[in-house]
Amino acid sequence: MEQNNINVVYAADDNFIPVMGVSIVSLLKNNRDMSNINVTILATNVSELNKQKVNDLFNKYDRSLPRWIDATNIEDTLGQKVNQDRGSVSQYARIFLNDIFGEEVDRVLYLDCDTLIVDSIRNLWDIDLQGNTIAALKDSFSKYYRKNISLDQNDIMFNSGVMLIDMDKWRQNKVEEKVLNFIKEKNGNVQQGDQGVLNAVLSKQTLPISPSYNFATVFTDLSYDQMVKYRKPVNFYSEDEIIEAQQDLHIIHYTSHFFSPRPWQEGCTNKYLNLWLDYRKMTPWGNEKLDTVNNSFKKKKILDMYKKMPKMTLFLASIFQVYLRPFKNRVTYKRN
């Protein structure tokens, strides 16, 4: 790979390939003027059929085929079980970048499978990292989560779904070695899994980016005031910054949220659901049925309560989200 190529990385197992396919179509369709995009896919147990379907998308847009790499299994590397939090252990594969990219590659853009690229990534790619190892979105977590991953209460916590990575800094700072050591210290039990580990290691080496490059579901499911009351984020974006980002969207991130399923699941109410479905129609999985969500009895009751008494439910949910959940994490992971 040449240095002037734009190196984009995804990580997926077979179950998430259809979701990743939507993201890839949006990336290729909305960056037609950037013929130098090279995509690497860190694959965990992906079928040959699904690989061919993804390759067909690249042929459709007359692009170089993606590079398929068997994802490194972190549990095999460490010889121990590792907490996954959400998703699968395949998400840890994005940590192992040193062996995937040679020293001629100085920058990599990692994208989660549940992102939708609705405009050019050129300006994101060209960001001045100002000496930082990564650029990422500040995440909306309260100060109590920080203690669980050995951060100070005002340190940045970021969403790792969109990360622009300076590979020279990544190597110099021995990020992979620090990540593995941190997981070992925590006996494989880290709050938020791979994202929590990356936050623990890279918090002080992170340049915050505009939400326009990682517009998360929490920005659309709730008003700004509701979001602040519900999450009580630390050193977060202003309401004007969120509004400005929404008027200039580049990447929408369909993150998990308590009050709404994901767009590939039945019952999703995300503001940008139809946009995601439109791109899904451009993939080989466009006519497949949406997944069924089997909510627990407790969650169904809470959702019913939210429909009838949204303010009260949001207040109670905030207590859990801000205080009880990080406390529960602290107790659980310490015990394990």
GROMACS .gro file of C-alpha atoms in nm:
model
  336
    1MET     CA    1   0.000   0.000   0.000
    2GLU     CA    2   0.127   0.347  -0.088
    3GLN     CA    3   0.141   0.624   0.166
    4ASN     CA    4  -0.101   0.848  -0.025
    5ASN     CA    5  -0.375   0.586  -0.010
    6ILE     CA    6  -0.668   0.635   0.226
    7ASN     CA    7  -0.667   0.323   0.441
    8VAL     CA    8  -1.005   0.237   0.590
    9VAL     CA    9  -1.048  -0.050   0.835
   10TYR     CA   10  -1.358  -0.246   0.938
   11ALA     CA   11  -1.384  -0.540   1.179
   12ALA     CA   12  -1.672  -0.788   1.156
   13ASP     CA   13  -1.786  -1.141   1.216
   14ASP     CA   14  -2.025  -1.320   0.983
   15ASN     CA   15  -2.337  -1.196   1.162
   16PHE     CA   16  -2.242  -0.831   1.109
   17ILE     CA   17  -2.134  -0.855   0.745
   18PRO     CA   18  -2.476  -0.737   0.612
   19VAL     CA   19  -2.457  -0.431   0.838
   20MET     CA   20  -2.101  -0.362   0.727
   21GLY     CA   21  -2.216  -0.394   0.366
   22VAL     CA   22  -2.446  -0.096   0.411
   23SER     CA   23  -2.161   0.112   0.549
   24ILE     CA   24  -1.931   0.013   0.265
   25VAL     CA   25  -2.187   0.105  -0.002
   26SER     CA   26  -2.231   0.447   0.158
   27LEU     CA   27  -1.854   0.495   0.176
   28LEU     CA   28  -1.798   0.408  -0.190
   29LYS     CA   29  -2.103   0.590  -0.323
   30ASN     CA   30  -2.032   0.918  -0.145
   31ASN     CA   31  -1.659   0.925  -0.211
   32ARG     CA   32  -1.654   0.859  -0.584
   33ASP     CA   33  -1.385   1.125  -0.636
   34MET     CA   34  -1.148   0.940  -0.403
   35SER     CA   35  -1.027   0.645  -0.606
   36ASN     CA   36  -0.740   0.582  -0.365
   37ILE     CA   37  -0.952   0.436  -0.084
   38ASN     CA   38  -0.818   0.098   0.027
   39VAL     CA   39  -1.041  -0.105   0.258
   40THR     CA   40  -0.910  -0.370   0.498
   41ILE     CA   41  -1.160  -0.600   0.670
   42LEU     CA   42  -1.059  -0.779   0.988
   43ALA     CA   43  -1.276  -1.088   0.957
   44THR     CA   44  -1.386  -1.338   1.220
   45ASN     CA   45  -1.539  -1.658   1.079
   46VAL     CA   46  -1.679  -1.487   0.770
   47SER     CA   47  -1.824  -1.724   0.511
   48GLU     CA   48  -1.689  -1.732   0.156
   49LEU     CA   49  -2.037  -1.646   0.032
   50ASN     CA   50  -2.050  -1.326   0.236
   51LYS     CA   51  -1.696  -1.235   0.131
   52GLN     CA   52  -1.799  -1.267  -0.232
   53LYS     CA   53  -2.108  -1.052  -0.177
   54VAL     CA   54  -1.892  -0.778  -0.024
   55ASN     CA   55  -1.638  -0.808  -0.307
   56ASP     CA   56  -1.924  -0.766  -0.556
   57LEU     CA   57  -2.000  -0.426  -0.402
   58PHE     CA   58  -1.647  -0.309  -0.478
   59ASN     CA   59  -1.674  -0.438  -0.835
   60LYS     CA   60  -2.004  -0.253  -0.871
   61TYR     CA   61  -1.835   0.077  -0.787
   62ASP     CA   62  -1.523  -0.010  -0.987
   63ARG     CA   63  -1.297  -0.010  -0.682
   64SER     CA   64  -1.007  -0.227  -0.574
   65LEU     CA   65  -1.124  -0.532  -0.381
   66PRO     CA   66  -1.093  -0.516  -0.003
   67ARG     CA   67  -0.809  -0.687   0.176
   68TRP     CA   68  -0.949  -0.965   0.396
   69ILE     CA   69  -0.742  -1.035   0.706
   70ASP     CA   70  -0.818  -1.309   0.956
   71ALA     CA   71  -0.878  -1.118   1.276
   72THR     CA   72  -0.645  -1.179   1.568
   73ASN     CA   73  -0.829  -1.348   1.852
   74ILE     CA   74  -0.736  -1.157   2.164
   75GLU     CA   75  -0.831  -1.446   2.391
   76ASP     CA   76  -0.584  -1.669   2.209
   77THR     CA   77  -0.320  -1.397   2.230
   78LEU     CA   78  -0.366  -1.348   2.605
   79GLY     CA   79  -0.458  -1.706   2.692
   80GLN     CA   80  -0.758  -1.587   2.894
   81LYS     CA   81  -1.122  -1.489   2.861
   82VAL     CA   82  -1.192  -1.125   2.785
   83ASN     CA   83  -1.507  -0.930   2.865
   84GLN     CA   84  -1.699  -0.841   2.548
   85ASP     CA   85  -1.956  -0.602   2.697
   86ARG     CA   86  -2.152  -0.570   2.369
   87GLY     CA   87  -2.095  -0.733   2.034
   88SER     CA   88  -1.839  -1.008   1.995
   89VAL     CA   89  -1.473  -1.063   2.068
   90SER     CA   90  -1.406  -0.973   1.704
   91GLN     CA   91  -1.422  -0.605   1.800
   92TYR     CA   92  -1.086  -0.639   1.977
   93ALA     CA   93  -0.928  -0.716   1.639
   94ARG     CA   94  -0.891  -0.343   1.560
   95ILE     CA   95  -0.631  -0.319   1.835
   96PHE     CA   96  -0.381  -0.526   1.635
   97LEU     CA   97  -0.282  -0.283   1.361
   98ASN     CA   98   0.098  -0.308   1.377
   99ASP     CA   99   0.119  -0.634   1.185
  100ILE     CA  100  -0.147  -0.532   0.935
  101PHE     CA  101   0.004  -0.207   0.809
  102GLY     CA  102   0.367  -0.152   0.721
  103GLU     CA  103   0.566   0.152   0.829
  104GLU     CA  104   0.492   0.323   0.496
  105VAL     CA  105   0.132   0.366   0.617
  106ASP     CA  106   0.117   0.666   0.848
  107ARG     CA  107  -0.259   0.706   0.892
  108VAL     CA  108  -0.563   0.475   0.918
  109LEU     CA  109  -0.936   0.545   0.950
  110TYR     CA  110  -1.126   0.286   1.152
  111LEU     CA  111  -1.505   0.268   1.101
  112ASP     CA  112  -1.760   0.062   1.291
  113CYS     CA  113  -1.991  -0.150   1.078
  114ASP     CA  114  -2.297   0.044   1.196
  115THR     CA  115  -2.180   0.373   1.047
  116LEU     CA  116  -2.332   0.538   0.740
  117ILE     CA  117  -2.105   0.767   0.541
  118VAL     CA  118  -2.332   1.031   0.389
  119ASP     CA  119  -2.067   1.274   0.264
  120SER     CA  120  -1.698   1.291   0.179
  121ILE     CA  121  -1.444   1.173   0.436
  122ARG     CA  122  -1.173   1.394   0.283
  123ASN     CA  123  -1.177   1.664   0.552
  124LEU     CA  124  -1.178   1.404   0.829
  125TRP     CA  125  -0.883   1.226   0.671
  126ASP     CA  126  -0.688   1.552   0.640
  127ILE     CA  127  -0.738   1.664   1.002
  128ASP     CA  128  -0.428   1.789   1.180
  129LEU     CA  129  -0.397   1.552   1.475
  130GLN     CA  130  -0.182   1.808   1.659
  131GLY     CA  131   0.054   1.544   1.792
  132ASN     CA  132  -0.221   1.314   1.919
  133THR     CA  133  -0.241   0.943   1.844
  134ILE     CA  134  -0.608   0.945   1.744
  135ALA     CA  135  -0.900   1.173   1.668
  136ALA     CA  136  -1.242   1.061   1.792
  137LEU     CA  137  -1.580   1.177   1.920
  138LYS     CA  138  -1.614   1.270   2.286
  139ASP     CA  139  -1.860   1.023   2.438
  140SER     CA  140  -2.145   1.119   2.671
  141PHE     CA  141  -2.052   0.935   2.990
  142SER     CA  142  -2.062   1.067   3.344
  143LYS     CA  143  -1.751   1.107   3.557
  144TYR     CA  144  -1.824   0.785   3.746
  145TYR     CA  145  -1.736   0.567   3.447
  146ARG     CA  146  -1.387   0.711   3.430
  147LYS     CA  147  -1.276   0.573   3.764
  148ASN     CA  148  -1.350   0.218   3.646
  149ILE     CA  149  -1.087   0.243   3.374
  150SER     CA  150  -0.826   0.431   3.579
  151LEU     CA  151  -0.900   0.778   3.437
  152ASP     CA  152  -0.937   1.109   3.615
  153GLN     CA  153  -1.292   1.245   3.632
  154ASN     CA  154  -1.228   1.514   3.369
  155ASP     CA  155  -1.037   1.297   3.122
  156ILE     CA  156  -1.176   1.247   2.773
  157MET     CA  157  -1.388   0.942   2.710
  158PHE     CA  158  -1.435   0.881   2.339
  159ASN     CA  159  -1.653   0.671   2.115
  160SER     CA  160  -1.426   0.432   1.924
  161GLY     CA  161  -1.666   0.376   1.633
  162VAL     CA  162  -1.484   0.634   1.421
  163MET     CA  163  -1.112   0.671   1.487
  164LEU     CA  164  -0.853   0.848   1.276
  165ILE     CA  165  -0.525   0.688   1.383
  166ASP     CA  166  -0.171   0.819   1.346
  167MET     CA  167   0.012   0.493   1.292
  168ASP     CA  168   0.353   0.644   1.366
  169LYS     CA  169   0.231   0.758   1.708
  170TRP     CA  170   0.050   0.427   1.757
  171ARG     CA  171   0.379   0.243   1.714
  172GLN     CA  172   0.594   0.491   1.906
  173ASN     CA  173   0.359   0.488   2.204
  174LYS     CA  174   0.335   0.108   2.198
  175VAL     CA  175  -0.042   0.123   2.213
  176GLU     CA  176  -0.096  -0.247   2.150
  177GLU     CA  177   0.145  -0.347   2.426
  178LYS     CA  178  -0.025  -0.108   2.669
  179VAL     CA  179  -0.369  -0.238   2.574
  180LEU     CA  180  -0.270  -0.599   2.637
  181ASN     CA  181  -0.106  -0.509   2.969
  182PHE     CA  182  -0.415  -0.318   3.082
  183ILE     CA  183  -0.642  -0.613   3.000
  184LYS     CA  184  -0.411  -0.846   3.193
  185GLU     CA  185  -0.414  -0.611   3.495
  186LYS     CA  186  -0.794  -0.620   3.490
  187ASN     CA  187  -0.804  -0.999   3.444
  188GLY     CA  188  -0.988  -0.957   3.116
  189ASN     CA  189  -1.274  -0.761   3.274
  190VAL     CA  190  -1.287  -0.406   3.142
  191GLN     CA  191  -1.586  -0.176   3.140
  192GLN     CA  192  -1.720  -0.135   2.783
  193GLY     CA  193  -1.485  -0.404   2.655
  194ASP     CA  194  -1.250  -0.299   2.377
  195GLN     CA  195  -1.375   0.062   2.379
  196GLY     CA  196  -1.304   0.088   2.751
  197VAL     CA  197  -0.951  -0.045   2.702
  198LEU     CA  198  -0.881   0.202   2.422
  199ASN     CA  199  -1.011   0.486   2.638
  200ALA     CA  200  -0.789   0.380   2.927
  201VAL     CA  201  -0.479   0.384   2.707
  202LEU     CA  202  -0.553   0.671   2.467
  203SER     CA  203  -0.763   0.923   2.660
  204LYS     CA  204  -0.480   1.174   2.694
  205GLN     CA  205  -0.373   1.121   2.331
  206THR     CA  206  -0.711   1.199   2.173
  207LEU     CA  207  -0.813   1.497   1.960
  208PRO     CA  208  -1.191   1.550   1.978
  209ILE     CA  209  -1.362   1.569   1.640
  210SER     CA  210  -1.686   1.733   1.534
  211PRO     CA  211  -1.999   1.521   1.592
  212SER     CA  212  -2.063   1.561   1.218
  213TYR     CA  213  -1.813   1.276   1.170
  214ASN     CA  214  -1.974   1.047   1.426
  215PHE     CA  215  -2.334   1.153   1.476
  216ALA     CA  216  -2.450   0.906   1.739
  217THR     CA  217  -2.806   0.793   1.810
  218VAL     CA  218  -2.814   0.976   2.143
  219PHE     CA  219  -2.810   1.303   1.946
  220THR     CA  220  -3.132   1.217   1.765
  221ASP     CA  221  -3.333   1.010   2.011
  222LEU     CA  222  -3.319   1.280   2.278
  223SER     CA  223  -3.316   1.657   2.284
  224TYR     CA  224  -2.992   1.817   2.401
  225ASP     CA  225  -3.139   1.896   2.745
  226GLN     CA  226  -3.273   1.542   2.778
  227MET     CA  227  -2.937   1.396   2.680
  228VAL     CA  228  -2.750   1.607   2.937
  229LYS     CA  229  -2.996   1.512   3.212
  230TYR     CA  230  -2.991   1.145   3.112
  231ARG     CA  231  -2.614   1.100   3.069
  232LYS     CA  232  -2.455   1.393   3.260
  233PRO     CA  233  -2.151   1.395   3.029
  234VAL     CA  234  -1.823   1.558   3.129
  235ASN     CA  235  -1.665   1.841   2.922
  236PHE     CA  236  -1.906   1.763   2.639
  237TYR     CA  237  -2.009   1.940   2.320
  238SER     CA  238  -2.237   2.243   2.341
  239GLU     CA  239  -2.588   2.239   2.198
  240ASP     CA  240  -2.474   2.474   1.921
  241GLU     CA  241  -2.197   2.231   1.823
  242ILE     CA  242  -2.450   1.946   1.797
  243ILE     CA  243  -2.689   2.158   1.590
  244GLU     CA  244  -2.407   2.272   1.361
  245ALA     CA  245  -2.291   1.912   1.315
  246GLN     CA  246  -2.641   1.795   1.226
  247GLN     CA  247  -2.656   2.056   0.951
  248ASP     CA  248  -2.333   1.920   0.798
  249LEU     CA  249  -2.348   1.544   0.848
  250HIS     CA  250  -2.071   1.324   0.713
  251ILE     CA  251  -2.100   1.005   0.920
  252ILE     CA  252  -2.409   0.883   1.105
  253HIS     CA  253  -2.342   0.623   1.371
  254TYR     CA  254  -2.638   0.400   1.461
  255THR     CA  255  -2.522   0.331   1.815
  256SER     CA  256  -2.721   0.120   2.057
  257HIS     CA  257  -2.971   0.313   2.266
  258PHE     CA  258  -3.213   0.195   2.529
  259PHE     CA  259  -3.525   0.349   2.376
  260SER     CA  260  -3.483   0.230   2.019
  261PRO     CA  261  -3.363  -0.084   1.837
  262ARG     CA  262  -3.100  -0.060   1.562
  263PRO     CA  263  -3.201   0.005   1.196
  264TRP     CA  264  -3.154  -0.361   1.096
  265GLN     CA  265  -3.398  -0.457   1.372
  266GLU     CA  266  -3.776  -0.433   1.376
  267GLY     CA  267  -3.918  -0.134   1.559
  268CYS     CA  268  -3.630   0.111   1.508
  269THR     CA  269  -3.738   0.475   1.546
  270ASN     CA  270  -3.407   0.644   1.462
  271LYS     CA  271  -3.452   0.974   1.279
  272TYR     CA  272  -3.228   0.847   0.999
  273LEU     CA  273  -3.380   0.498   0.974
  274ASN     CA  274  -3.515   0.540   0.620
  275LEU     CA  275  -3.181   0.671   0.499
  276TRP     CA  276  -3.008   0.356   0.627
  277LEU     CA  277  -3.278   0.137   0.470
  278ASP     CA  278  -3.229   0.314   0.135
  279TYR     CA  279  -2.861   0.221   0.137
  280ARG     CA  280  -2.945  -0.131   0.251
  281LYS     CA  281  -3.147  -0.175  -0.070
  282MET     CA  282  -2.824  -0.121  -0.263
  283THR     CA  283  -2.665  -0.429  -0.101
  284PRO     CA  284  -2.717  -0.802  -0.164
  285TRP     CA  285  -2.905  -0.818   0.168
  286GLY     CA  286  -3.158  -0.551   0.075
  287ASN     CA  287  -3.458  -0.783   0.056
  288GLU     CA  288  -3.388  -0.982   0.370
  289LYS     CA  289  -3.620  -0.951   0.669
  290LEU     CA  290  -3.518  -0.726   0.956
  291ASP     CA  291  -3.407  -0.894   1.276
  292THR     CA  292  -3.662  -0.953   1.550
  293VAL     CA  293  -3.589  -0.799   1.888
  294ASN     CA  294  -3.685  -1.017   2.182
  295ASN     CA  295  -3.694  -0.770   2.470
  296SER     CA  296  -3.703  -0.901   2.821
  297PHE     CA  297  -4.023  -0.864   3.022
  298LYS     CA  298  -3.856  -0.593   3.234
  299LYS     CA  299  -3.744  -0.390   2.933
  300LYS     CA  300  -4.089  -0.412   2.773
  301LYS     CA  301  -4.241  -0.272   3.091
  302ILE     CA  302  -3.989   0.012   3.103
  303LEU     CA  303  -4.052   0.097   2.737
  304ASP     CA  304  -4.428   0.099   2.801
  305MET     CA  305  -4.367   0.328   3.097
  306TYR     CA  306  -4.153   0.559   2.880
  307LYS     CA  307  -4.437   0.596   2.627
  308LYS     CA  308  -4.680   0.693   2.904
  309MET     CA  309  -4.451   0.892   3.135
  310PRO     CA  310  -4.138   0.994   2.939
  311LYS     CA  311  -4.009   1.253   3.188
  312MET     CA  312  -4.038   1.025   3.491
  313THR     CA  313  -3.893   0.726   3.305
  314LEU     CA  314  -3.602   0.932   3.176
  315PHE     CA  315  -3.532   1.058   3.527
  316LEU     CA  316  -3.524   0.705   3.667
  317ALA     CA  317  -3.318   0.581   3.373
  318SER     CA  318  -3.072   0.863   3.437
  319ILE     CA  319  -3.012   0.746   3.793
  320PHE     CA  320  -2.924   0.403   3.661
  321GLN     CA  321  -2.715   0.533   3.370
  322VAL     CA  322  -2.517   0.796   3.562
  323TYR     CA  323  -2.471   0.635   3.903
  324LEU     CA  324  -2.588   0.276   3.936
  325ARG     CA  325  -2.447   0.130   3.615
  326PRO     CA  326  -2.086   0.245   3.675
  327PHE     CA  327  -2.115   0.131   4.038
  328LYS     CA  328  -2.246  -0.206   3.923
  329ASN     CA  329  -1.957  -0.231   3.676
  330ARG     CA  330  -1.706  -0.149   3.949
  331VAL     CA  331  -1.839  -0.416   4.180
  332THR     CA  332  -1.878  -0.680   3.906
  333TYR     CA  333  -1.534  -0.635   3.754
  334LYS     CA  334  -1.362  -0.613   4.092
  335ARG     CA  335  -1.529  -0.935   4.200
  336ASN     CA  336  -1.426  -1.114   3.880
   0.00000   0.00000   0.00000
